[in-house]
PDB file of C-alpha atoms in Angstrom:
ATOM      1  CA  UNK A   1     -49.451 -50.396 -54.584  1.00  0.00           C
ATOM      2  CA  UNK A   2     -52.786 -48.958 -54.689  1.00  0.00           C
ATOM      3  CA  UNK A   3     -54.177 -47.036 -51.777  1.00  0.00           C
ATOM      4  CA  UNK A   4     -58.504 -47.002 -50.575  1.00  0.00           C
ATOM      5  CA  UNK A   5     -60.134 -44.570 -48.486  1.00  0.00           C
ATOM      6  CA  UNK A   6     -63.878 -45.187 -47.802  1.00  0.00           C
ATOM      7  CA  UNK A   7     -66.394 -42.263 -46.744  1.00  0.00           C
ATOM      8  CA  UNK A   8     -69.757 -42.232 -46.505  1.00  0.00           C
ATOM      9  CA  UNK A   9     -70.736 -44.112 -43.762  1.00  0.00           C
ATOM     10  CA  UNK A  10     -73.397 -43.703 -41.278  1.00  0.00           C
ATOM     11  CA  UNK A  11     -76.301 -44.233 -39.377  1.00  0.00           C
ATOM     12  CA  UNK A  12     -80.115 -44.644 -41.025  1.00  0.00           C
ATOM     13  CA  UNK A  13     -83.558 -45.635 -40.775  1.00  0.00           C
ATOM     14  CA  UNK A  14     -84.874 -48.856 -42.732  1.00  0.00           C
ATOM     15  CA  UNK A  15     -85.917 -47.267 -45.866  1.00  0.00           C
ATOM     16  CA  UNK A  16     -83.455 -44.696 -46.372  1.00  0.00           C
ATOM     17  CA  UNK A  17     -80.866 -44.451 -48.341  1.00  0.00           C
ATOM     18  CA  UNK A  18     -76.870 -43.819 -48.254  1.00  0.00           C
ATOM     19  CA  UNK A  19     -73.802 -43.695 -50.814  1.00  0.00           C
ATOM     20  CA  UNK A  20     -70.575 -45.033 -50.013  1.00  0.00           C
ATOM     21  CA  UNK A  21     -67.254 -43.445 -51.566  1.00  0.00           C
ATOM     22  CA  UNK A  22     -63.915 -44.747 -51.840  1.00  0.00           C
ATOM     23  CA  UNK A  23     -60.859 -42.733 -53.332  1.00  0.00           C
ATOM     24  CA  UNK A  24     -58.658 -44.537 -55.270  1.00  0.00           C
ATOM     25  CA  UNK A  25     -55.035 -43.882 -56.069  1.00  0.00           C
ATOM     26  CA  UNK A  26     -51.522 -45.122 -56.523  1.00  0.00           C
ATOM     27  CA  UNK A  27     -50.979 -47.403 -59.641  1.00  0.00           C
ATOM     28  CA  UNK A  28     -54.534 -47.430 -60.857  1.00  0.00           C
ATOM     29  CA  UNK A  29     -53.782 -48.605 -64.049  1.00  0.00           C
ATOM     30  CA  UNK A  30     -52.848 -51.920 -62.112  1.00  0.00           C
ATOM     31  CA  UNK A  31     -56.128 -52.924 -61.079  1.00  0.00           C
ATOM     32  CA  UNK A  32     -58.440 -55.093 -63.224  1.00  0.00           C
ATOM     33  CA  UNK A  33     -61.707 -54.683 -60.673  1.00  0.00           C
ATOM     34  CA  UNK A  34     -63.123 -52.800 -58.087  1.00  0.00           C
ATOM     35  CA  UNK A  35     -65.309 -53.944 -55.565  1.00  0.00           C
ATOM     36  CA  UNK A  36     -67.581 -53.247 -52.343  1.00  0.00           C
ATOM     37  CA  UNK A  37     -67.615 -56.154 -49.892  1.00  0.00           C
ATOM     38  CA  UNK A  38     -69.206 -56.037 -46.457  1.00  0.00           C
ATOM     39  CA  UNK A  39     -69.251 -58.126 -42.826  1.00  0.00           C
ATOM     40  CA  UNK A  40     -71.920 -58.127 -40.331  1.00  0.00           C
ATOM     41  CA  UNK A  41     -70.397 -59.038 -36.399  1.00  0.00           C
ATOM     42  CA  UNK A  42     -70.372 -62.753 -36.096  1.00  0.00           C
ATOM     43  CA  UNK A  43     -71.110 -63.591 -40.251  1.00  0.00           C
ATOM     44  CA  UNK A  44     -68.673 -63.982 -42.961  1.00  0.00           C
ATOM     45  CA  UNK A  45     -67.589 -61.623 -45.219  1.00  0.00           C
ATOM     46  CA  UNK A  46     -70.277 -61.178 -48.259  1.00  0.00           C
ATOM     47  CA  UNK A  47     -69.304 -59.725 -51.945  1.00  0.00           C
ATOM     48  CA  UNK A  48     -71.535 -56.880 -52.711  1.00  0.00           C
ATOM     49  CA  UNK A  49     -70.914 -55.592 -55.915  1.00  0.00           C
ATOM     50  CA  UNK A  50     -67.766 -55.586 -57.889  1.00  0.00           C
ATOM     51  CA  UNK A  51     -67.390 -52.961 -61.339  1.00  0.00           C
ATOM     52  CA  UNK A  52     -64.594 -53.678 -63.802  1.00  0.00           C
ATOM     53  CA  UNK A  53     -61.809 -50.950 -64.255  1.00  0.00           C
ATOM     54  CA  UNK A  54     -62.358 -50.945 -68.163  1.00  0.00           C
ATOM     55  CA  UNK A  55     -65.666 -51.508 -69.684  1.00  0.00           C
ATOM     56  CA  UNK A  56     -67.731 -50.707 -65.926  1.00  0.00           C
ATOM     57  CA  UNK A  57     -69.362 -53.888 -66.264  1.00  0.00           C
ATOM     58  CA  UNK A  58     -71.091 -54.426 -63.095  1.00  0.00           C
ATOM     59  CA  UNK A  59     -72.265 -57.401 -60.789  1.00  0.00           C
ATOM     60  CA  UNK A  60     -74.556 -57.475 -57.598  1.00  0.00           C
ATOM     61  CA  UNK A  61     -74.982 -59.502 -54.758  1.00  0.00           C
ATOM     62  CA  UNK A  62     -78.524 -61.223 -55.292  1.00  0.00           C
ATOM     63  CA  UNK A  63     -79.188 -59.754 -51.584  1.00  0.00           C
ATOM     64  CA  UNK A  64     -78.634 -55.924 -52.718  1.00  0.00           C
ATOM     65  CA  UNK A  65     -79.787 -56.622 -56.630  1.00  0.00           C
ATOM     66  CA  UNK A  66     -82.238 -53.405 -57.560  1.00  0.00           C
ATOM     67  CA  UNK A  67     -81.322 -51.620 -54.464  1.00  0.00           C
ATOM     68  CA  UNK A  68     -77.485 -51.045 -54.318  1.00  0.00           C
ATOM     69  CA  UNK A  69     -75.756 -49.504 -57.541  1.00  0.00           C
ATOM     70  CA  UNK A  70     -71.968 -50.031 -57.982  1.00  0.00           C
ATOM     71  CA  UNK A  71     -70.132 -47.236 -60.280  1.00  0.00           C
ATOM     72  CA  UNK A  72     -67.181 -45.028 -60.385  1.00  0.00           C
ATOM     73  CA  UNK A  73     -65.749 -41.683 -61.432  1.00  0.00           C
ATOM     74  CA  UNK A  74     -62.809 -42.694 -63.369  1.00  0.00           C
ATOM     75  CA  UNK A  75     -61.794 -39.245 -63.838  1.00  0.00           C
ATOM     76  CA  UNK A  76     -61.673 -39.001 -60.246  1.00  0.00           C
ATOM     77  CA  UNK A  77     -60.669 -42.361 -59.282  1.00  0.00           C
ATOM     78  CA  UNK A  78     -63.417 -42.434 -57.295  1.00  0.00           C
ATOM     79  CA  UNK A  79     -65.669 -45.911 -56.390  1.00  0.00           C
ATOM     80  CA  UNK A  80     -69.561 -45.251 -55.109  1.00  0.00           C
ATOM     81  CA  UNK A  81     -71.994 -47.632 -54.297  1.00  0.00           C
ATOM     82  CA  UNK A  82     -75.493 -46.167 -54.170  1.00  0.00           C
ATOM     83  CA  UNK A  83     -77.669 -47.801 -51.460  1.00  0.00           C
ATOM     84  CA  UNK A  84     -81.039 -47.435 -51.605  1.00  0.00           C
ATOM     85  CA  UNK A  85     -83.722 -49.309 -49.641  1.00  0.00           C
ATOM     86  CA  UNK A  86     -81.837 -49.929 -46.685  1.00  0.00           C
ATOM     87  CA  UNK A  87     -82.392 -52.913 -44.670  1.00  0.00           C
ATOM     88  CA  UNK A  88     -81.593 -53.686 -40.849  1.00  0.00           C
ATOM     89  CA  UNK A  89     -79.788 -56.548 -42.449  1.00  0.00           C
ATOM     90  CA  UNK A  90     -77.278 -54.833 -44.342  1.00  0.00           C
ATOM     91  CA  UNK A  91     -75.607 -53.165 -41.250  1.00  0.00           C
ATOM     92  CA  UNK A  92     -72.129 -54.377 -41.661  1.00  0.00           C
ATOM     93  CA  UNK A  93     -68.797 -52.474 -42.266  1.00  0.00           C
ATOM     94  CA  UNK A  94     -68.770 -52.165 -45.828  1.00  0.00           C
ATOM     95  CA  UNK A  95     -64.759 -51.969 -46.957  1.00  0.00           C
ATOM     96  CA  UNK A  96     -64.124 -51.728 -50.932  1.00  0.00           C
ATOM     97  CA  UNK A  97     -61.493 -53.215 -52.629  1.00  0.00           C
ATOM     98  CA  UNK A  98     -58.768 -53.726 -55.785  1.00  0.00           C
ATOM     99  CA  UNK A  99     -58.214 -56.785 -57.518  1.00  0.00           C
ATOM    100  CA  UNK A 100     -55.190 -56.472 -59.359  1.00  0.00           C
ATOM    101  CA  UNK A 101     -54.103 -58.240 -62.718  1.00  0.00           C
ATOM    102  CA  UNK A 102     -51.183 -59.988 -60.729  1.00  0.00           C
ATOM    103  CA  UNK A 103     -50.665 -60.400 -57.083  1.00  0.00           C
ATOM    104  CA  UNK A 104     -52.820 -59.726 -53.667  1.00  0.00           C
ATOM    105  CA  UNK A 105     -56.200 -57.660 -53.477  1.00  0.00           C
ATOM    106  CA  UNK A 106     -56.001 -54.345 -51.666  1.00  0.00           C
ATOM    107  CA  UNK A 107     -58.362 -53.370 -49.393  1.00  0.00           C
ATOM    108  CA  UNK A 108     -59.347 -50.088 -47.589  1.00  0.00           C
ATOM    109  CA  UNK A 109     -60.375 -49.700 -43.813  1.00  0.00           C
ATOM    110  CA  UNK A 110     -64.208 -49.932 -43.938  1.00  0.00           C
ATOM    111  CA  UNK A 111     -67.053 -47.851 -43.145  1.00  0.00           C
ATOM    112  CA  UNK A 112     -69.598 -48.905 -40.699  1.00  0.00           C
ATOM    113  CA  UNK A 113     -73.530 -48.585 -41.762  1.00  0.00           C
ATOM    114  CA  UNK A 114     -76.132 -48.995 -39.213  1.00  0.00           C
ATOM    115  CA  UNK A 115     -79.526 -49.437 -40.096  1.00  0.00           C
ATOM    116  CA  UNK A 116     -81.973 -49.207 -37.357  1.00  0.00           C
ATOM    117  CA  UNK A 117     -85.787 -50.763 -37.968  1.00  0.00           C
TER     118      UNK A 117
END
């Protein structure tokens, strides 16, 4: 089992920055990939960024490339999403997730990010 708890969401004006954190606990060695996704009201869930547990290889969605950066602190089992140059279109509930080597994904409860014009 893996547990994920997000923090760091909030409200910010366009052009501002936020840093999301996701505390990862439990059987962390079972995890292959960690990531962030988001879902805005009335829209489908969108994959934002991923990072491998080993090797720290990252990928970012085109919509956030150059503005958002995923990272992790292995010593603290914490996943981060640094979000710069935020736009109103980035408003959504952001959730961290863990893709294990086998079995179903694990999800956090999510944290709200609201960007005002």
